[in-house]
PDB file of C-alpha atoms in Angstrom:
ATOM      1  CA  MET A   4      21.849 168.130 122.219  1.00 36.00           C
ATOM      2  CA  ASP A   5      20.273 169.488 119.310  1.00 38.00           C
ATOM      3  CA  ILE A   6      23.027 169.582 116.392  1.00 44.00           C
ATOM      4  CA  GLN A   7      21.824 172.319 114.123  1.00 45.00           C
ATOM      5  CA  LEU A   8      24.236 172.519 110.319  1.00 49.00           C
ATOM      6  CA  SER A   9      21.612 175.980 109.500  1.00 46.00           C
ATOM      7  CA  GLY A  10      21.478 179.428 111.562  1.00 46.00           C
ATOM      8  CA  ILE A  11      23.588 182.176 112.963  1.00 44.00           C
ATOM      9  CA  GLY A  12      26.611 181.025 111.393  1.00 42.00           C
ATOM     10  CA  MET A  13      26.191 179.755 107.811  1.00 47.00           C
ATOM     11  CA  THR A  14      24.051 182.084 106.802  1.00 49.00           C
ATOM     12  CA  SER A  15      26.405 184.956 107.456  1.00 75.00           C
ATOM     13  CA  ALA A  16      29.200 184.873 104.814  1.00 86.00           C
ATOM     14  CA  ARG A  17      29.855 188.320 106.113  1.00 90.00           C
ATOM     15  CA  THR A  18      30.534 187.794 109.592  1.00 91.00           C
ATOM     16  CA  ARG A  19      32.714 185.027 108.014  1.00 93.00           C
ATOM     17  CA  ASP A  20      34.455 187.134 106.325  1.00 94.00           C
ATOM     18  CA  ARG A  21      35.264 189.365 109.142  1.00 95.00           C
ATOM     19  CA  LEU A  22      36.816 186.276 111.144  1.00 96.00           C
ATOM     20  CA  VAL A  23      39.287 185.266 107.975  1.00 97.00           C
ATOM     21  CA  GLN A  24      39.946 189.280 107.732  1.00 97.00           C
ATOM     22  CA  ARG A  25      40.724 189.333 111.202  1.00 97.00           C
ATOM     23  CA  LEU A  26      42.837 185.807 110.959  1.00 98.00           C
ATOM     24  CA  ARG A  27      44.647 187.200 108.180  1.00 98.00           C
ATOM     25  CA  ASP A  28      45.762 191.275 109.829  1.00 98.00           C
ATOM     26  CA  ALA A  29      46.783 188.864 112.709  1.00 97.00           C
ATOM     27  CA  GLY A  30      49.526 187.065 109.794  1.00 97.00           C
ATOM     28  CA  ILE A  31      47.438 183.791 109.374  1.00 97.00           C
ATOM     29  CA  GLN A  32      49.412 183.884 105.420  1.00 96.00           C
ATOM     30  CA  ASP A  33      47.854 180.217 104.189  1.00 97.00           C
ATOM     31  CA  GLU A  34      45.255 180.879 102.173  1.00 96.00           C
ATOM     32  CA  ARG A  35      43.897 177.188 102.140  1.00 96.00           C
ATOM     33  CA  VAL A  36      43.849 177.550 105.848  1.00 97.00           C
ATOM     34  CA  LEU A  37      41.810 180.801 105.684  1.00 98.00           C
ATOM     35  CA  ASP A  38      39.753 179.009 103.352  1.00 97.00           C
ATOM     36  CA  THR A  39      39.391 176.142 105.300  1.00 97.00           C
ATOM     37  CA  ILE A  40      38.080 178.297 108.594  1.00 96.00           C
ATOM     38  CA  ARG A  41      35.299 180.370 106.530  1.00 95.00           C
ATOM     39  CA  ASN A  42      33.630 177.176 105.039  1.00 94.00           C
ATOM     40  CA  THR A  43      34.242 175.142 108.635  1.00 95.00           C
ATOM     41  CA  PRO A  44      30.925 176.426 110.869  1.00 94.00           C
ATOM     42  CA  ARG A  45      32.615 177.163 114.334  1.00 95.00           C
ATOM     43  CA  HIS A  46      28.417 177.404 116.210  1.00 93.00           C
ATOM     44  CA  PHE A  47      28.265 173.736 115.412  1.00 92.00           C
ATOM     45  CA  PHE A  48      30.582 173.363 117.934  1.00 95.00           C
ATOM     46  CA  ILE A  49      29.218 175.102 120.673  1.00 93.00           C
ATOM     47  CA  GLU A  50      26.450 175.079 122.305  1.00 91.00           C
ATOM     48  CA  GLU A  51      23.761 177.309 120.978  1.00 88.00           C
ATOM     49  CA  ALA A  52      23.374 179.713 124.034  1.00 91.00           C
ATOM     50  CA  LEU A  53      26.759 180.564 122.482  1.00 91.00           C
ATOM     51  CA  ALA A  54      26.296 180.615 118.630  1.00 87.00           C
ATOM     52  CA  HIS A  55      26.735 184.762 119.178  1.00 88.00           C
ATOM     53  CA  GLN A  56      30.028 184.912 119.661  1.00 93.00           C
ATOM     54  CA  ALA A  57      30.910 181.553 117.397  1.00 93.00           C
ATOM     55  CA  TYR A  58      32.608 183.548 114.796  1.00 94.00           C
ATOM     56  CA  ASP A  59      34.756 186.297 117.388  1.00 95.00           C
ATOM     57  CA  ASP A  60      38.123 185.612 117.681  1.00 95.00           C
ATOM     58  CA  THR A  61      38.308 184.059 121.256  1.00 94.00           C
ATOM     59  CA  ALA A  62      38.836 180.965 122.910  1.00 93.00           C
ATOM     60  CA  LEU A  63      34.295 179.551 124.480  1.00 95.00           C
ATOM     61  CA  PRO A  64      33.671 176.724 126.649  1.00 94.00           C
ATOM     62  CA  ILE A  65      32.779 172.926 126.226  1.00 95.00           C
ATOM     63  CA  GLY A  66      32.517 172.057 129.430  1.00 93.00           C
ATOM     64  CA  HIS A  67      34.430 169.409 131.658  1.00 91.00           C
ATOM     65  CA  GLY A  68      36.337 171.944 131.764  1.00 88.00           C
ATOM     66  CA  GLN A  69      37.694 172.878 128.780  1.00 91.00           C
ATOM     67  CA  THR A  70      37.645 174.970 125.149  1.00 92.00           C
ATOM     68  CA  ILE A  71      37.222 175.484 122.134  1.00 94.00           C
ATOM     69  CA  SER A  72      40.199 177.284 121.071  1.00 93.00           C
ATOM     70  CA  GLN A  73      40.003 180.266 119.269  1.00 94.00           C
ATOM     71  CA  PRO A  74      40.059 180.291 116.047  1.00 97.00           C
ATOM     72  CA  TRP A  75      44.174 182.728 115.202  1.00 97.00           C
ATOM     73  CA  VAL A  76      45.368 179.457 117.585  1.00 95.00           C
ATOM     74  CA  VAL A  77      43.750 177.035 115.164  1.00 97.00           C
ATOM     75  CA  ALA A  78      44.583 178.130 112.215  1.00 97.00           C
ATOM     76  CA  ARG A  79      48.238 179.083 113.178  1.00 97.00           C
ATOM     77  CA  MET A  80      48.938 175.237 114.474  1.00 96.00           C
ATOM     78  CA  THR A  81      47.145 174.087 110.841  1.00 98.00           C
ATOM     79  CA  GLU A  82      49.334 176.513 109.068  1.00 97.00           C
ATOM     80  CA  LEU A  83      52.531 175.575 110.831  1.00 97.00           C
ATOM     81  CA  LEU A  84      51.472 171.480 110.974  1.00 97.00           C
ATOM     82  CA  MET A  85      51.090 171.922 106.596  1.00 95.00           C
ATOM     83  CA  GLU A  86      53.528 174.534 106.589  1.00 92.00           C
ATOM     84  CA  GLU A  87      56.146 171.075 104.340  1.00 83.00           C
ATOM     85  CA  GLY A  88      53.501 170.065 102.639  1.00 83.00           C
ATOM     86  CA  ARG A  89      50.404 167.884 103.067  1.00 87.00           C
ATOM     87  CA  ARG A  90      51.066 165.381 106.126  1.00 93.00           C
ATOM     88  CA  GLY A  91      49.985 161.694 104.918  1.00 95.00           C
ATOM     89  CA  LYS A  92      49.018 160.944 108.724  1.00 98.00           C
ATOM     90  CA  VAL A  93      48.189 162.656 111.166  1.00 98.00           C
ATOM     91  CA  LEU A  94      47.534 162.112 115.570  1.00 98.00           C
ATOM     92  CA  GLU A  95      46.108 164.865 117.161  1.00 97.00           C
ATOM     93  CA  ILE A  96      45.673 164.939 121.613  1.00 95.00           C
ATOM     94  CA  GLY A  97      42.724 166.595 122.706  1.00 94.00           C
ATOM     95  CA  THR A  98      39.522 165.790 119.956  1.00 96.00           C
ATOM     96  CA  GLY A  99      37.795 167.965 122.297  1.00 94.00           C
ATOM     97  CA  CYS A 100      34.583 169.221 120.570  1.00 96.00           C
ATOM     98  CA  GLY A 101      36.267 168.453 117.409  1.00 97.00           C
ATOM     99  CA  TYR A 102      36.349 171.737 115.908  1.00 97.00           C
ATOM    100  CA  GLN A 103      40.056 171.546 115.083  1.00 97.00           C
ATOM    101  CA  THR A 104      39.576 168.070 114.295  1.00 98.00           C
ATOM    102  CA  ALA A 105      36.933 169.252 111.445  1.00 97.00           C
ATOM    103  CA  VAL A 106      40.315 172.017 110.462  1.00 97.00           C
ATOM    104  CA  LEU A 107      42.566 169.461 109.495  1.00 97.00           C
ATOM    105  CA  ALA A 108      40.790 166.823 108.437  1.00 96.00           C
ATOM    106  CA  PRO A 109      41.264 168.282 104.930  1.00 95.00           C
ATOM    107  CA  PHE A 110      44.846 168.926 105.173  1.00 96.00           C
ATOM    108  CA  CYS A 111      45.719 164.937 105.509  1.00 95.00           C
ATOM    109  CA  ASP A 112      45.451 161.137 103.962  1.00 95.00           C
ATOM    110  CA  GLU A 113      44.970 159.966 107.671  1.00 97.00           C
ATOM    111  CA  LEU A 114      43.643 161.810 110.749  1.00 98.00           C
ATOM    112  CA  TYR A 115      44.102 159.964 114.558  1.00 98.00           C
ATOM    113  CA  SER A 116      42.270 161.486 117.052  1.00 98.00           C
ATOM    114  CA  VAL A 117      42.568 160.542 120.831  1.00 97.00           C
ATOM    115  CA  GLU A 118      40.432 162.825 123.214  1.00 95.00           C
ATOM    116  CA  ARG A 119      40.730 161.355 127.402  1.00 94.00           C
ATOM    117  CA  ILE A 120      36.824 163.082 128.283  1.00 94.00           C
ATOM    118  CA  ARG A 121      34.496 160.593 126.988  1.00 96.00           C
ATOM    119  CA  PRO A 122      31.339 162.661 126.851  1.00 96.00           C
ATOM    120  CA  LEU A 123      33.278 165.208 124.553  1.00 96.00           C
ATOM    121  CA  GLN A 124      34.770 162.609 122.371  1.00 96.00           C
ATOM    122  CA  ASP A 125      31.002 161.139 122.505  1.00 96.00           C
ATOM    123  CA  GLN A 126      29.585 164.914 120.957  1.00 96.00           C
ATOM    124  CA  ALA A 127      32.052 165.476 118.336  1.00 97.00           C
ATOM    125  CA  ARG A 128      31.966 161.900 116.811  1.00 97.00           C
ATOM    126  CA  LYS A 129      28.152 163.016 116.024  1.00 96.00           C
ATOM    127  CA  ARG A 130      28.953 166.163 114.924  1.00 96.00           C
ATOM    128  CA  LEU A 131      32.207 165.270 112.553  1.00 96.00           C
ATOM    129  CA  LEU A 132      29.969 162.093 111.101  1.00 95.00           C
ATOM    130  CA  ARG A 133      26.995 164.539 110.598  1.00 94.00           C
ATOM    131  CA  LEU A 134      29.678 167.263 108.444  1.00 94.00           C
ATOM    132  CA  GLY A 135      30.923 163.874 106.448  1.00 94.00           C
ATOM    133  CA  LEU A 136      34.217 163.298 107.812  1.00 93.00           C
ATOM    134  CA  ALA A 137      33.732 159.710 108.888  1.00 88.00           C
ATOM    135  CA  LYS A 138      37.334 158.833 108.083  1.00 90.00           C
ATOM    136  CA  VAL A 139      38.603 160.615 111.362  1.00 96.00           C
ATOM    137  CA  GLN A 140      39.574 158.004 113.759  1.00 97.00           C
ATOM    138  CA  LEU A 141      38.379 158.030 116.925  1.00 97.00           C
ATOM    139  CA  LYS A 142      40.320 156.608 120.704  1.00 96.00           C
ATOM    140  CA  HIS A 143      39.318 157.369 124.456  1.00 96.00           C
ATOM    141  CA  ALA A 144      42.750 156.928 126.055  1.00 94.00           C
ATOM    142  CA  ASP A 145      45.577 159.438 127.268  1.00 90.00           C
ATOM    143  CA  GLY A 146      46.546 161.271 124.543  1.00 88.00           C
ATOM    144  CA  GLY A 147      49.927 161.001 126.268  1.00 86.00           C
ATOM    145  CA  PHE A 148      50.336 157.635 125.201  1.00 92.00           C
ATOM    146  CA  GLY A 149      49.837 158.860 121.795  1.00 95.00           C
ATOM    147  CA  TRP A 150      48.141 156.203 119.551  1.00 97.00           C
ATOM    148  CA  LYS A 151      51.644 152.870 119.437  1.00 97.00           C
ATOM    149  CA  THR A 152      49.084 150.354 117.168  1.00 97.00           C
ATOM    150  CA  GLU A 153      48.857 153.593 114.243  1.00 97.00           C
ATOM    151  CA  ALA A 154      52.962 154.958 114.333  1.00 98.00           C
ATOM    152  CA  PRO A 155      54.261 156.642 112.369  1.00 98.00           C
ATOM    153  CA  PHE A 156      52.606 159.507 111.916  1.00 98.00           C
ATOM    154  CA  ASP A 157      53.928 162.101 109.274  1.00 98.00           C
ATOM    155  CA  GLY A 158      52.446 165.181 111.336  1.00 98.00           C
ATOM    156  CA  ILE A 159      50.995 165.151 115.537  1.00 98.00           C
ATOM    157  CA  LEU A 160      49.304 168.128 117.507  1.00 97.00           C
ATOM    158  CA  ALA A 161      48.121 168.912 120.124  1.00 93.00           C
ATOM    159  CA  ALA A 162      45.816 170.801 121.433  1.00 88.00           C
ATOM    160  CA  CYS A 163      47.006 170.894 125.247  1.00 85.00           C
ATOM    161  CA  ALA A 164      49.705 172.164 127.177  1.00 87.00           C
ATOM    162  CA  ARG A 165      52.779 170.614 129.570  1.00 88.00           C
ATOM    163  CA  PRO A 166      55.973 171.988 130.597  1.00 90.00           C
ATOM    164  CA  ASP A 167      57.586 169.201 128.070  1.00 91.00           C
ATOM    165  CA  ILE A 168      56.642 167.854 125.048  1.00 92.00           C
ATOM    166  CA  PRO A 169      56.051 162.966 125.843  1.00 91.00           C
ATOM    167  CA  GLY A 170      58.545 161.125 125.329  1.00 93.00           C
ATOM    168  CA  ASP A 171      56.405 158.739 123.199  1.00 94.00           C
ATOM    169  CA  LEU A 172      54.928 161.231 120.917  1.00 95.00           C
ATOM    170  CA  LEU A 173      58.815 162.201 119.826  1.00 96.00           C
ATOM    171  CA  GLU A 174      58.994 158.161 119.388  1.00 97.00           C
ATOM    172  CA  GLN A 175      55.628 158.374 117.331  1.00 98.00           C
ATOM    173  CA  LEU A 176      56.483 161.327 114.664  1.00 98.00           C
ATOM    174  CA  ALA A 177      58.180 159.853 111.807  1.00 98.00           C
ATOM    175  CA  ASP A 178      61.002 160.508 110.504  1.00 97.00           C
ATOM    176  CA  GLY A 179      60.746 163.852 108.502  1.00 97.00           C
ATOM    177  CA  GLY A 180      57.423 164.292 110.139  1.00 97.00           C
ATOM    178  CA  ARG A 181      56.235 167.331 113.041  1.00 98.00           C
ATOM    179  CA  LEU A 182      54.687 167.949 116.195  1.00 97.00           C
ATOM    180  CA  VAL A 183      52.830 171.475 117.258  1.00 97.00           C
ATOM    181  CA  MET A 184      51.921 171.767 120.391  1.00 95.00           C
ATOM    182  CA  PRO A 185      51.472 173.966 123.193  1.00 93.00           C
ATOM    183  CA  VAL A 186      54.912 174.007 125.850  1.00 94.00           C
ATOM    184  CA  GLY A 187      55.026 175.723 129.285  1.00 91.00           C
ATOM    185  CA  ASP A 188      52.834 175.961 132.853  1.00 87.00           C
ATOM    186  CA  ASP A 189      50.118 177.702 133.802  1.00 81.00           C
ATOM    187  CA  ARG A 190      52.242 180.811 134.084  1.00 85.00           C
ATOM    188  CA  LYS A 191      53.502 180.773 130.102  1.00 91.00           C
ATOM    189  CA  GLN A 192      52.789 178.702 127.020  1.00 93.00           C
ATOM    190  CA  ILE A 193      54.836 178.928 123.971  1.00 95.00           C
ATOM    191  CA  LEU A 194      54.115 177.449 120.328  1.00 95.00           C
ATOM    192  CA  THR A 195      56.177 174.644 119.443  1.00 97.00           C
ATOM    193  CA  VAL A 196      57.450 172.684 116.207  1.00 97.00           C
ATOM    194  CA  VAL A 197      59.221 170.157 116.541  1.00 97.00           C
ATOM    195  CA  ASP A 198      61.124 168.144 113.098  1.00 97.00           C
ATOM    196  CA  ARG A 199      62.318 164.424 113.167  1.00 98.00           C
ATOM    197  CA  ASP A 200      65.671 164.136 111.929  1.00 97.00           C
ATOM    198  CA  GLY A 201      66.631 160.783 111.933  1.00 97.00           C
ATOM    199  CA  ASP A 202      67.599 160.012 115.615  1.00 95.00           C
ATOM    200  CA  ASP A 203      67.872 163.910 115.917  1.00 97.00           C
ATOM    201  CA  PHE A 204      64.445 166.272 117.230  1.00 97.00           C
ATOM    202  CA  HIS A 205      65.162 170.165 116.027  1.00 97.00           C
ATOM    203  CA  SER A 206      62.513 172.525 117.818  1.00 96.00           C
ATOM    204  CA  ARG A 207      61.353 176.055 118.040  1.00 96.00           C
ATOM    205  CA  SER A 208      59.406 177.984 119.665  1.00 94.00           C
ATOM    206  CA  LEU A 209      57.640 180.313 118.367  1.00 94.00           C
ATOM    207  CA  ASP A 210      54.235 182.218 120.045  1.00 90.00           C
ATOM    208  CA  ALA A 211      52.688 183.031 123.435  1.00 88.00           C
ATOM    209  CA  VAL A 212      49.021 180.904 123.722  1.00 89.00           C
ATOM    210  CA  ARG A 213      46.956 179.968 126.294  1.00 86.00           C
ATOM    211  CA  PHE A 214      45.471 176.183 126.877  1.00 83.00           C
ATOM    212  CA  VAL A 215      44.292 173.724 129.367  1.00 77.00           C
ATOM    213  CA  PRO A 216      47.039 171.662 130.346  1.00 73.00           C
ATOM    214  CA  PHE A 217      47.543 168.257 129.741  1.00 71.00           C
ATOM    215  CA  GLN A 218      46.152 165.896 131.327  1.00 71.00           C
ATOM    216  CA  ARG A 219      46.701 162.094 132.492  1.00 67.00           C
ATOM    217  CA  GLY A 220      44.402 159.477 132.392  1.00 61.00           C
ATOM    218  CA  VAL A 221      40.946 158.985 130.845  1.00 67.00           C
ATOM    219  CA  MET A 222      36.995 160.445 132.272  1.00 67.00           C
ATOM    220  CA  ARG A 223      34.200 157.942 131.205  1.00 68.00           C
TER     221      ARG A 223
END
């Protein structure tokens, strides 16, 4: 795949500003997150044929039955994860094309990202390196198991939905840490925030969302 850093999105500040204004109108309040969305080349993470839709607030296909999340969802999940301040060590479940990874990276000291589909991970690695995000650690694995050797994490963000939150992820959340993920099935999903306080986990159900399902196993 020929990765282009210039083109439709990079040269149109007006297009990006319109997207940011739509996100602000839709309730995103953290200006740091909005600035990161503005400065992250979303067209870089999708196929060239879809580049004209890169700065629409919509999900788009990236192959293998997966999607790049709509910008509002990426902004909302990032805003929620960072609501209590910068996170030192963060785990992302579902690297996908790498867009959420790129938006999340400026807000944490260390970022670990797990992807079960090898071709998507390979593409994401190339993109992240081209953007100078070599600090992101990537792993090809079943995201439901988290990344035990690097736990605990101050933040965990899962970009896929399942009816419950895997116990392995809760166990890998540091005391004072926060997990953000969609919870539900193919009929109804709710963006959920879980905060850990010692052995207690406090959960909040927030926005209705639509994500691809949390799948187990790996694909090469």
